[in-house]
mmCIF file of C-alpha atoms in Angstrom:
data_model
loop_
_atom_site.group_PDB
_atom_site.id
_atom_site.type_symbol
_atom_site.label_atom_id
_atom_site.label_comp_id
_atom_site.label_asym_id
_atom_site.label_seq_id
_atom_site.Cartn_x
_atom_site.Cartn_y
_atom_site.Cartn_z
ATOM 1 C CA MET A 27 127.393 9.515 -38.429
ATOM 2 C CA SER A 28 129.315 6.616 -40.161
ATOM 3 C CA ASP A 29 129.619 2.750 -39.724
ATOM 4 C CA SER A 30 133.253 3.234 -40.168
ATOM 5 C CA PRO A 31 135.564 1.766 -37.654
ATOM 6 C CA GLY A 32 137.517 4.603 -35.969
ATOM 7 C CA VAL A 33 135.342 7.397 -36.672
ATOM 8 C CA THR A 34 135.258 9.569 -33.653
ATOM 9 C CA GLU A 35 132.143 11.418 -32.255
ATOM 10 C CA VAL A 36 133.163 15.094 -31.156
ATOM 11 C CA ALA A 37 131.355 18.478 -30.456
ATOM 12 C CA VAL A 38 133.776 20.874 -31.675
ATOM 13 C CA ALA A 39 132.532 24.524 -32.901
ATOM 14 C CA ARG A 40 133.908 25.910 -35.810
ATOM 15 C CA PRO A 41 136.771 27.817 -34.812
ATOM 16 C CA GLY A 42 137.758 31.539 -36.130
ATOM 17 C CA PHE A 43 141.384 31.220 -36.885
ATOM 18 C CA THR A 44 142.757 33.316 -39.769
ATOM 19 C CA LEU A 45 145.768 31.792 -41.789
ATOM 20 C CA THR A 46 147.118 32.903 -45.394
ATOM 21 C CA GLY A 47 145.636 31.415 -48.186
ATOM 22 C CA THR A 48 147.470 30.135 -51.475
ATOM 23 C CA ASP A 49 146.393 33.506 -52.932
ATOM 24 C CA GLY A 50 148.376 35.315 -50.647
ATOM 25 C CA LYS A 51 145.390 36.840 -48.727
ATOM 26 C CA PRO A 52 144.089 36.361 -45.092
ATOM 27 C CA PHE A 53 141.664 33.747 -44.717
ATOM 28 C CA ASP A 54 139.321 33.633 -41.676
ATOM 29 C CA PHE A 55 138.319 29.869 -41.522
ATOM 30 C CA ARG A 56 134.970 30.783 -39.514
ATOM 31 C CA ASP A 57 133.853 33.684 -41.470
ATOM 32 C CA ARG A 58 134.556 32.238 -45.045
ATOM 33 C CA THR A 59 133.209 28.706 -44.107
ATOM 34 C CA ALA A 60 130.258 29.422 -42.050
ATOM 35 C CA GLY A 61 127.339 27.367 -43.039
ATOM 36 C CA ARG A 62 128.934 25.087 -45.520
ATOM 37 C CA LEU A 63 130.071 21.293 -45.240
ATOM 38 C CA THR A 64 133.955 21.960 -44.456
ATOM 39 C CA PHE A 65 136.356 19.228 -44.098
ATOM 40 C CA LEU A 66 139.631 20.516 -42.197
ATOM 41 C CA GLU A 67 142.795 18.448 -42.197
ATOM 42 C CA PHE A 68 146.419 19.709 -40.749
ATOM 43 C CA GLY A 69 149.158 18.269 -42.840
ATOM 44 C CA TYR A 70 152.191 18.933 -44.855
ATOM 45 C CA THR A 71 153.101 18.364 -48.704
ATOM 46 C CA HIS A 72 156.132 16.255 -47.973
ATOM 47 C CA CYS A 73 154.214 13.404 -45.938
ATOM 48 C CA PRO A 74 154.594 10.390 -47.783
ATOM 49 C CA ASP A 75 151.658 8.400 -46.669
ATOM 50 C CA VAL A 76 148.862 10.072 -44.622
ATOM 51 C CA CYS A 77 148.092 13.288 -45.883
ATOM 52 C CA PRO A 78 148.085 12.688 -49.796
ATOM 53 C CA VAL A 79 145.826 9.223 -49.141
ATOM 54 C CA HIS A 80 143.347 11.352 -47.094
ATOM 55 C CA MET A 81 143.173 13.936 -50.058
ATOM 56 C CA ALA A 82 142.977 11.488 -52.646
ATOM 57 C CA ASN A 83 140.240 9.329 -51.204
ATOM 58 C CA LEU A 84 138.222 12.744 -50.341
ATOM 59 C CA ALA A 85 138.625 14.203 -53.876
ATOM 60 C CA ALA A 86 137.842 10.925 -55.570
ATOM 61 C CA SER A 87 134.526 10.825 -53.411
ATOM 62 C CA LEU A 88 133.426 14.511 -53.936
ATOM 63 C CA ALA A 89 133.856 14.109 -57.818
ATOM 64 C CA ARG A 90 131.230 11.335 -57.464
ATOM 65 C CA LEU A 91 128.729 13.959 -56.256
ATOM 66 C CA PRO A 92 125.950 15.977 -58.316
ATOM 67 C CA PRO A 93 127.687 19.262 -58.918
ATOM 68 C CA SER A 94 124.909 21.028 -56.977
ATOM 69 C CA ASP A 95 125.994 19.165 -53.912
ATOM 70 C CA ARG A 96 129.887 19.538 -54.764
ATOM 71 C CA MET A 97 129.596 23.324 -54.583
ATOM 72 C CA ARG A 98 128.029 22.967 -50.844
ATOM 73 C CA ILE A 99 131.340 21.546 -49.933
ATOM 74 C CA ASP A 100 134.710 23.390 -48.818
ATOM 75 C CA VAL A 101 138.016 21.139 -48.221
ATOM 76 C CA VAL A 102 140.465 23.061 -46.361
ATOM 77 C CA PHE A 103 144.270 21.762 -46.088
ATOM 78 C CA VAL A 104 146.339 23.777 -43.581
ATOM 79 C CA SER A 105 150.232 23.271 -44.018
ATOM 80 C CA ILE A 106 151.841 22.810 -40.474
ATOM 81 C CA ASP A 107 155.447 22.902 -42.445
ATOM 82 C CA PRO A 108 155.559 26.391 -43.540
ATOM 83 C CA ASP A 109 159.398 26.412 -43.718
ATOM 84 C CA ARG A 110 159.145 24.072 -46.961
ATOM 85 C CA ASP A 111 155.545 24.625 -48.164
ATOM 86 C CA SER A 112 155.521 28.076 -49.846
ATOM 87 C CA LEU A 113 152.330 29.116 -50.934
ATOM 88 C CA PRO A 114 153.112 28.172 -54.527
ATOM 89 C CA ALA A 115 154.168 24.766 -53.501
ATOM 90 C CA LEU A 116 151.064 24.074 -51.414
ATOM 91 C CA ARG A 117 148.757 25.263 -54.425
ATOM 92 C CA LYS A 118 150.708 22.860 -56.741
ATOM 93 C CA TRP A 119 150.184 19.933 -54.243
ATOM 94 C CA LEU A 120 146.426 20.505 -53.755
ATOM 95 C CA ASP A 121 146.002 21.024 -57.516
ATOM 96 C CA ALA A 122 147.049 17.471 -57.948
ATOM 97 C CA PHE A 123 144.019 16.427 -56.082
ATOM 98 C CA ASP A 124 141.264 19.046 -56.704
ATOM 99 C CA PRO A 125 141.981 22.583 -57.826
ATOM 100 C CA THR A 126 139.157 23.763 -55.319
ATOM 101 C CA PHE A 127 140.658 22.753 -52.377
ATOM 102 C CA ILE A 128 141.971 25.493 -50.152
ATOM 103 C CA GLY A 129 145.307 25.627 -48.882
ATOM 104 C CA LEU A 130 146.346 27.624 -45.908
ATOM 105 C CA THR A 131 149.418 27.963 -43.996
ATOM 106 C CA GLY A 132 151.164 30.799 -41.533
ATOM 107 C CA SER A 133 153.391 31.390 -38.942
ATOM 108 C CA ARG A 134 154.222 28.226 -36.401
ATOM 109 C CA ALA A 135 152.506 30.406 -33.791
ATOM 110 C CA ALA A 136 149.594 31.082 -35.915
ATOM 111 C CA LEU A 137 149.531 26.995 -36.858
ATOM 112 C CA ASP A 138 149.962 26.100 -33.341
ATOM 113 C CA SER A 139 146.965 28.164 -32.245
ATOM 114 C CA ALA A 140 144.648 27.135 -35.020
ATOM 115 C CA GLN A 141 145.461 23.209 -34.224
ATOM 116 C CA GLN A 142 144.766 24.086 -30.469
ATOM 117 C CA ALA A 143 141.483 25.872 -31.437
ATOM 118 C CA VAL A 144 140.050 22.306 -32.459
ATOM 119 C CA GLY A 145 141.392 20.385 -29.886
ATOM 120 C CA PHE A 146 144.655 19.003 -31.611
ATOM 121 C CA ALA A 147 148.318 18.881 -30.133
ATOM 122 C CA PRO A 148 150.567 21.135 -32.016
ATOM 123 C CA ALA A 149 152.697 19.986 -34.986
ATOM 124 C CA ILE A 150 156.418 18.442 -33.777
ATOM 125 C CA VAL A 151 159.320 18.726 -36.402
ATOM 126 C CA GLN A 152 161.493 15.791 -35.987
ATOM 127 C CA ALA A 153 164.902 15.895 -37.529
ATOM 128 C CA PRO A 154 165.883 13.598 -40.419
ATOM 129 C CA ALA A 155 166.395 9.974 -39.348
ATOM 130 C CA PRO A 156 169.920 8.302 -39.963
ATOM 131 C CA GLY A 157 170.673 8.273 -43.323
ATOM 132 C CA ALA A 158 167.722 10.298 -44.522
ATOM 133 C CA THR A 159 167.604 14.072 -45.567
ATOM 134 C CA ALA A 160 163.765 14.942 -45.133
ATOM 135 C CA GLU A 161 162.117 16.225 -41.441
ATOM 136 C CA VAL A 162 159.461 14.425 -40.400
ATOM 137 C CA VAL A 163 156.457 16.138 -39.221
ATOM 138 C CA ASN A 164 154.419 14.489 -36.308
ATOM 139 C CA HIS A 165 150.660 16.079 -36.259
ATOM 140 C CA ALA A 166 147.166 15.047 -35.626
ATOM 141 C CA ALA A 167 145.814 12.852 -38.657
ATOM 142 C CA PRO A 168 142.048 13.197 -38.386
ATOM 143 C CA VAL A 169 140.040 15.099 -40.724
ATOM 144 C CA LEU A 170 137.324 17.397 -39.208
ATOM 145 C CA ALA A 171 133.928 17.630 -40.719
ATOM 146 C CA PHE A 172 132.055 20.961 -39.899
ATOM 147 C CA THR A 173 128.399 20.673 -40.945
ATOM 148 C CA ALA A 174 126.083 23.761 -41.633
ATOM 149 C CA ASP A 175 125.165 24.071 -37.949
ATOM 150 C CA ASP A 176 128.853 24.960 -37.406
ATOM 151 C CA THR A 177 130.142 22.219 -35.276
ATOM 152 C CA ALA A 178 132.044 19.435 -36.343
ATOM 153 C CA HIS A 179 130.118 16.182 -35.000
ATOM 154 C CA VAL A 180 132.783 13.677 -36.382
ATOM 155 C CA MET A 181 136.335 13.171 -37.177
ATOM 156 C CA TYR A 182 137.596 10.820 -39.899
ATOM 157 C CA PRO A 183 140.900 9.139 -39.118
ATOM 158 C CA PHE A 184 143.648 7.985 -41.698
ATOM 159 C CA GLY A 185 142.249 4.811 -43.267
ATOM 160 C CA THR A 186 138.712 6.256 -44.033
ATOM 161 C CA ARG A 187 137.912 4.805 -47.175
ATOM 162 C CA GLN A 188 136.116 5.913 -50.445
ATOM 163 C CA ALA A 189 133.105 3.904 -49.646
ATOM 164 C CA ASP A 190 132.930 5.416 -46.183
ATOM 165 C CA TRP A 191 133.186 8.807 -47.762
ATOM 166 C CA ALA A 192 130.467 8.344 -50.202
ATOM 167 C CA ARG A 193 128.010 7.086 -47.839
ATOM 168 C CA ASP A 194 128.576 9.984 -45.267
ATOM 169 C CA LEU A 195 128.720 12.916 -47.683
ATOM 170 C CA PRO A 196 124.853 13.141 -47.931
ATOM 171 C CA ARG A 197 124.528 12.491 -44.084
ATOM 172 C CA LEU A 198 126.782 15.283 -43.440
ATOM 173 C CA LEU A 199 125.366 17.709 -46.020
ATOM 174 C CA ALA A 200 121.706 17.180 -44.581
ATOM 175 C CA ARG A 201 122.902 17.431 -40.911
ATOM 176 C CA GLY A 202 122.157 20.896 -39.377
ATOM 177 C CA ALA A 203 120.826 22.447 -42.770
ATOM 178 C CA PRO A 204 118.307 25.222 -42.822
ATOM 179 C CA PRO A 205 115.147 24.508 -44.958
ATOM 180 C CA VAL A 206 116.344 27.065 -47.350
ATOM 181 C CA ALA A 207 119.770 26.483 -49.258
ATOM 182 C CA VAL A 208 121.833 28.356 -51.945
ATOM 183 C CA ALA A 209 123.726 26.903 -54.716
ATOM 184 C CA ARG A 210 125.128 27.289 -58.260
ATOM 185 C CA ALA A 211 126.079 31.093 -57.386
ATOM 186 C CA TYR A 212 128.243 32.693 -59.942
ATOM 187 C CA ILE A 213 129.419 36.285 -60.626
ATOM 188 C CA VAL A 214 130.548 37.256 -63.946
ATOM 189 C CA ILE A 215 133.296 39.319 -64.706
ATOM 190 C CA PRO A 216 131.913 42.522 -66.243
ATOM 191 C CA ALA A 217 132.692 43.687 -69.787
ATOM 192 C CA GLY A 218 134.632 47.244 -69.656
ATOM 193 C CA ALA A 219 132.985 49.205 -66.698
ATOM 194 C CA ALA A 220 129.701 47.736 -66.683
ATOM 195 C CA PRO A 221 128.248 46.161 -63.301
ATOM 196 C CA ALA A 222 129.021 42.523 -62.678
ATOM 197 C CA ALA A 223 126.109 40.116 -62.708
ATOM 198 C CA LEU A 224 125.188 37.709 -59.688
ATOM 199 C CA TYR A 225 123.361 34.167 -60.482
ATOM 200 C CA LEU A 226 122.218 31.957 -58.268
ATOM 201 C CA SER A 227 119.904 29.143 -57.168
ATOM 202 C CA ALA A 228 117.708 29.061 -53.874
ATOM 203 C CA THR A 229 115.925 25.952 -52.862
ATOM 204 C CA ASN A 230 113.185 25.798 -49.947
ATOM 205 C CA ALA A 231 112.143 22.384 -48.463
ATOM 206 C CA GLY A 232 110.511 24.180 -45.752
ATOM 207 C CA PRO A 233 106.616 24.091 -45.572
ATOM 208 C CA ALA A 234 106.440 28.106 -45.938
ATOM 209 C CA ALA A 235 107.224 30.324 -48.647
ATOM 210 C CA ASP A 236 110.516 32.546 -48.126
ATOM 211 C CA THR A 237 111.895 35.599 -50.009
ATOM 212 C CA ILE A 238 115.463 36.612 -50.581
ATOM 213 C CA VAL A 239 115.518 40.169 -49.379
ATOM 214 C CA ALA A 240 119.244 41.090 -49.454
ATOM 215 C CA VAL A 241 122.592 39.832 -50.507
ATOM 216 C CA SER A 242 126.186 41.170 -50.083
ATOM 217 C CA ALA A 243 129.354 39.865 -51.660
ATOM 218 C CA GLY A 244 132.328 40.083 -49.446
ATOM 219 C CA ASP A 245 134.721 42.948 -50.370
ATOM 220 C CA LEU A 246 132.743 43.599 -53.232
ATOM 221 C CA GLY A 247 129.640 45.173 -51.573
ATOM 222 C CA ASN A 248 126.198 44.728 -51.417
ATOM 223 C CA VAL A 249 124.421 43.110 -54.601
ATOM 224 C CA MET A 250 121.209 44.999 -56.005
ATOM 225 C CA LEU A 251 118.175 42.765 -56.919
ATOM 226 C CA HIS A 252 116.896 43.305 -60.466
ATOM 227 C CA ARG A 253 114.479 41.629 -62.814
ATOM 228 C CA SER A 254 114.939 41.752 -66.421
ATOM 229 C CA MET A 255 111.500 41.641 -68.507
ATOM 230 C CA GLU A 256 110.413 42.161 -71.826
ATOM 231 C CA ASP A 257 107.315 44.397 -72.875
ATOM 232 C CA ALA A 258 104.706 43.850 -75.831
ATOM 233 C CA SER A 259 106.957 45.951 -78.119
ATOM 234 C CA GLY A 260 109.626 43.667 -77.721
ATOM 235 C CA MET A 261 111.830 46.202 -75.271
ATOM 236 C CA MET A 262 113.751 44.495 -72.587
ATOM 237 C CA MET A 263 113.484 46.176 -69.221
ATOM 238 C CA MET A 264 115.514 46.172 -66.312
ATOM 239 C CA HIS A 265 113.501 46.686 -63.007
ATOM 240 C CA ALA A 266 114.756 46.879 -59.231
ATOM 241 C CA VAL A 267 112.995 44.905 -56.966
ATOM 242 C CA THR A 268 112.876 44.368 -53.231
ATOM 243 C CA GLY A 269 113.036 40.546 -53.211
ATOM 244 C CA VAL A 270 112.791 37.230 -54.838
ATOM 245 C CA ALA A 271 110.295 34.641 -53.838
ATOM 246 C CA VAL A 272 111.194 31.302 -53.005
ATOM 247 C CA PRO A 273 107.780 29.184 -52.951
ATOM 248 C CA ALA A 274 107.535 26.305 -50.240
ATOM 249 C CA GLY A 275 108.642 22.887 -51.597
ATOM 250 C CA GLY A 276 110.169 24.933 -54.700
ATOM 251 C CA SER A 277 113.027 26.678 -55.851
ATOM 252 C CA ALA A 278 114.010 30.244 -57.419
ATOM 253 C CA ARG A 279 116.499 31.081 -59.737
ATOM 254 C CA LEU A 280 118.725 34.108 -60.664
ATOM 255 C CA ALA A 281 119.425 33.625 -64.062
ATOM 256 C CA PRO A 282 120.330 35.457 -67.429
ATOM 257 C CA GLY A 283 117.116 37.368 -68.794
ATOM 258 C CA GLY A 284 115.031 37.205 -65.564
ATOM 259 C CA PHE A 285 115.941 37.977 -61.711
ATOM 260 C CA HIS A 286 119.430 38.781 -61.265
ATOM 261 C CA GLY A 287 121.955 40.232 -58.728
ATOM 262 C CA MET A 288 124.009 43.829 -59.985
ATOM 263 C CA ILE A 289 127.059 44.845 -58.099
ATOM 264 C CA ASP A 290 127.625 48.507 -58.971
ATOM 265 C CA PRO A 291 130.446 49.718 -58.890
ATOM 266 C CA VAL A 292 132.783 46.458 -59.044
ATOM 267 C CA THR A 293 135.440 47.892 -56.339
ATOM 268 C CA ARG A 294 138.267 45.570 -57.933
ATOM 269 C CA PRO A 295 139.183 43.654 -60.541
ATOM 270 C CA LEU A 296 137.689 40.204 -60.518
ATOM 271 C CA GLN A 297 139.804 36.972 -61.621
ATOM 272 C CA ARG A 298 138.332 33.822 -62.997
ATOM 273 C CA GLY A 299 137.928 30.895 -60.740
ATOM 274 C CA GLU A 300 137.983 33.424 -57.637
ATOM 275 C CA ARG A 301 135.885 32.279 -54.886
ATOM 276 C CA ILE A 302 133.261 35.037 -53.439
ATOM 277 C CA PRO A 303 131.559 34.593 -50.099
ATOM 278 C CA LEU A 304 128.008 35.454 -50.375
ATOM 279 C CA THR A 305 125.673 36.479 -47.640
ATOM 280 C CA VAL A 306 121.960 35.849 -48.564
ATOM 281 C CA ARG A 307 119.284 37.268 -46.242
ATOM 282 C CA PHE A 308 115.942 35.534 -46.345
ATOM 283 C CA ALA A 309 112.761 37.173 -44.691
ATOM 284 C CA ARG A 310 112.062 33.520 -42.783
ATOM 285 C CA ALA A 311 115.266 31.734 -42.782
ATOM 286 C CA GLY A 312 117.488 34.352 -41.974
ATOM 287 C CA THR A 313 121.343 34.538 -43.368
ATOM 288 C CA ILE A 314 122.639 31.975 -45.298
ATOM 289 C CA ARG A 315 126.146 31.743 -46.029
ATOM 290 C CA ALA A 316 127.516 30.535 -49.750
ATOM 291 C CA ILE A 317 130.292 30.744 -52.161
ATOM 292 C CA ALA A 318 130.102 32.562 -55.679
ATOM 293 C CA THR A 319 132.410 31.560 -58.229
ATOM 294 C CA VAL A 320 133.794 34.260 -60.686
ATOM 295 C CA ILE A 321 133.367 33.062 -64.175
ATOM 296 C CA ALA A 322 133.501 34.889 -67.488
ATOM 297 C CA TYR A 323 130.545 35.537 -70.025
ATOM 298 C CA ALA A 324 131.581 32.439 -72.378
ATOM 299 C CA ASP A 325 131.173 30.520 -69.294
ATOM 300 C CA VAL A 326 127.482 31.786 -68.630
ATOM 301 C CA ASP A 327 125.366 29.376 -70.806
ATOM 302 C CA THR A 328 127.189 26.274 -68.983
ATOM 303 C CA ALA A 329 126.928 27.688 -65.426
ATOM 304 C CA THR A 330 123.441 28.555 -65.462
ATOM 305 C CA THR A 331 121.932 25.608 -67.145
ATOM 306 C CA PRO A 332 120.019 22.883 -64.702
ATOM 307 C CA ASP A 333 121.725 19.956 -63.172
#
């Protein structure tokens, strides 16, 4: 995958451990990242060297990607130092690199299990050196890269340069990717008691046309597909549809004033910036996982313009 020295070929299935996110909610790693390019690192915020260098180099490389590619990637940092890394402290540390980075932690038993699930030895807490005050946590340093086929084929060691990440990111995005992809997914916080709107883009690199036939949005429930159309008198009408066609070698968009998803009722309050897991079912390609970002109506014009 990479020409960089030290990169190791592996075959690790995407594990199903559950830890606690910085929002205080359970985060099932396999369920929440399935089908997406996901970088997984175990570390701790008091690390003076390896962990912040990994995060900084990866953040800088991801920032250079087109937005449509960046939105297909998750970075998950698991703190193996729960005694010192509170959820707010972990969130603040990650925000210094990229606010979209996902932070997780948990009990020492849960963290040991998660590390073992990917073949890593559990971290070891070492007492402070003479004259020092901070504990040192010895832990596995590589970053695992899980691709769309839900397998990590490579892991990147400490010392991987930004140039190496930049070269490998397009290859990793392409590996195991189905011909149909979903990107630029947004759920808009409704005004008052109105339904919530869902917008997304779907591309089809395959030789045959496909159709979006169903969408579900995590704990928000199923999404009804509709189309807004203006009739000859200028009246805007909304019609339920059974699917949205995605032509071979082309794309389709759910966007304001056309095809869109509707969540009704909205089962809980939504927060701007929240990430909602989507399951998008296609007639031919099957199920595709994606992530929708929650936005406000003031964001809609920017969010739905082409890259």
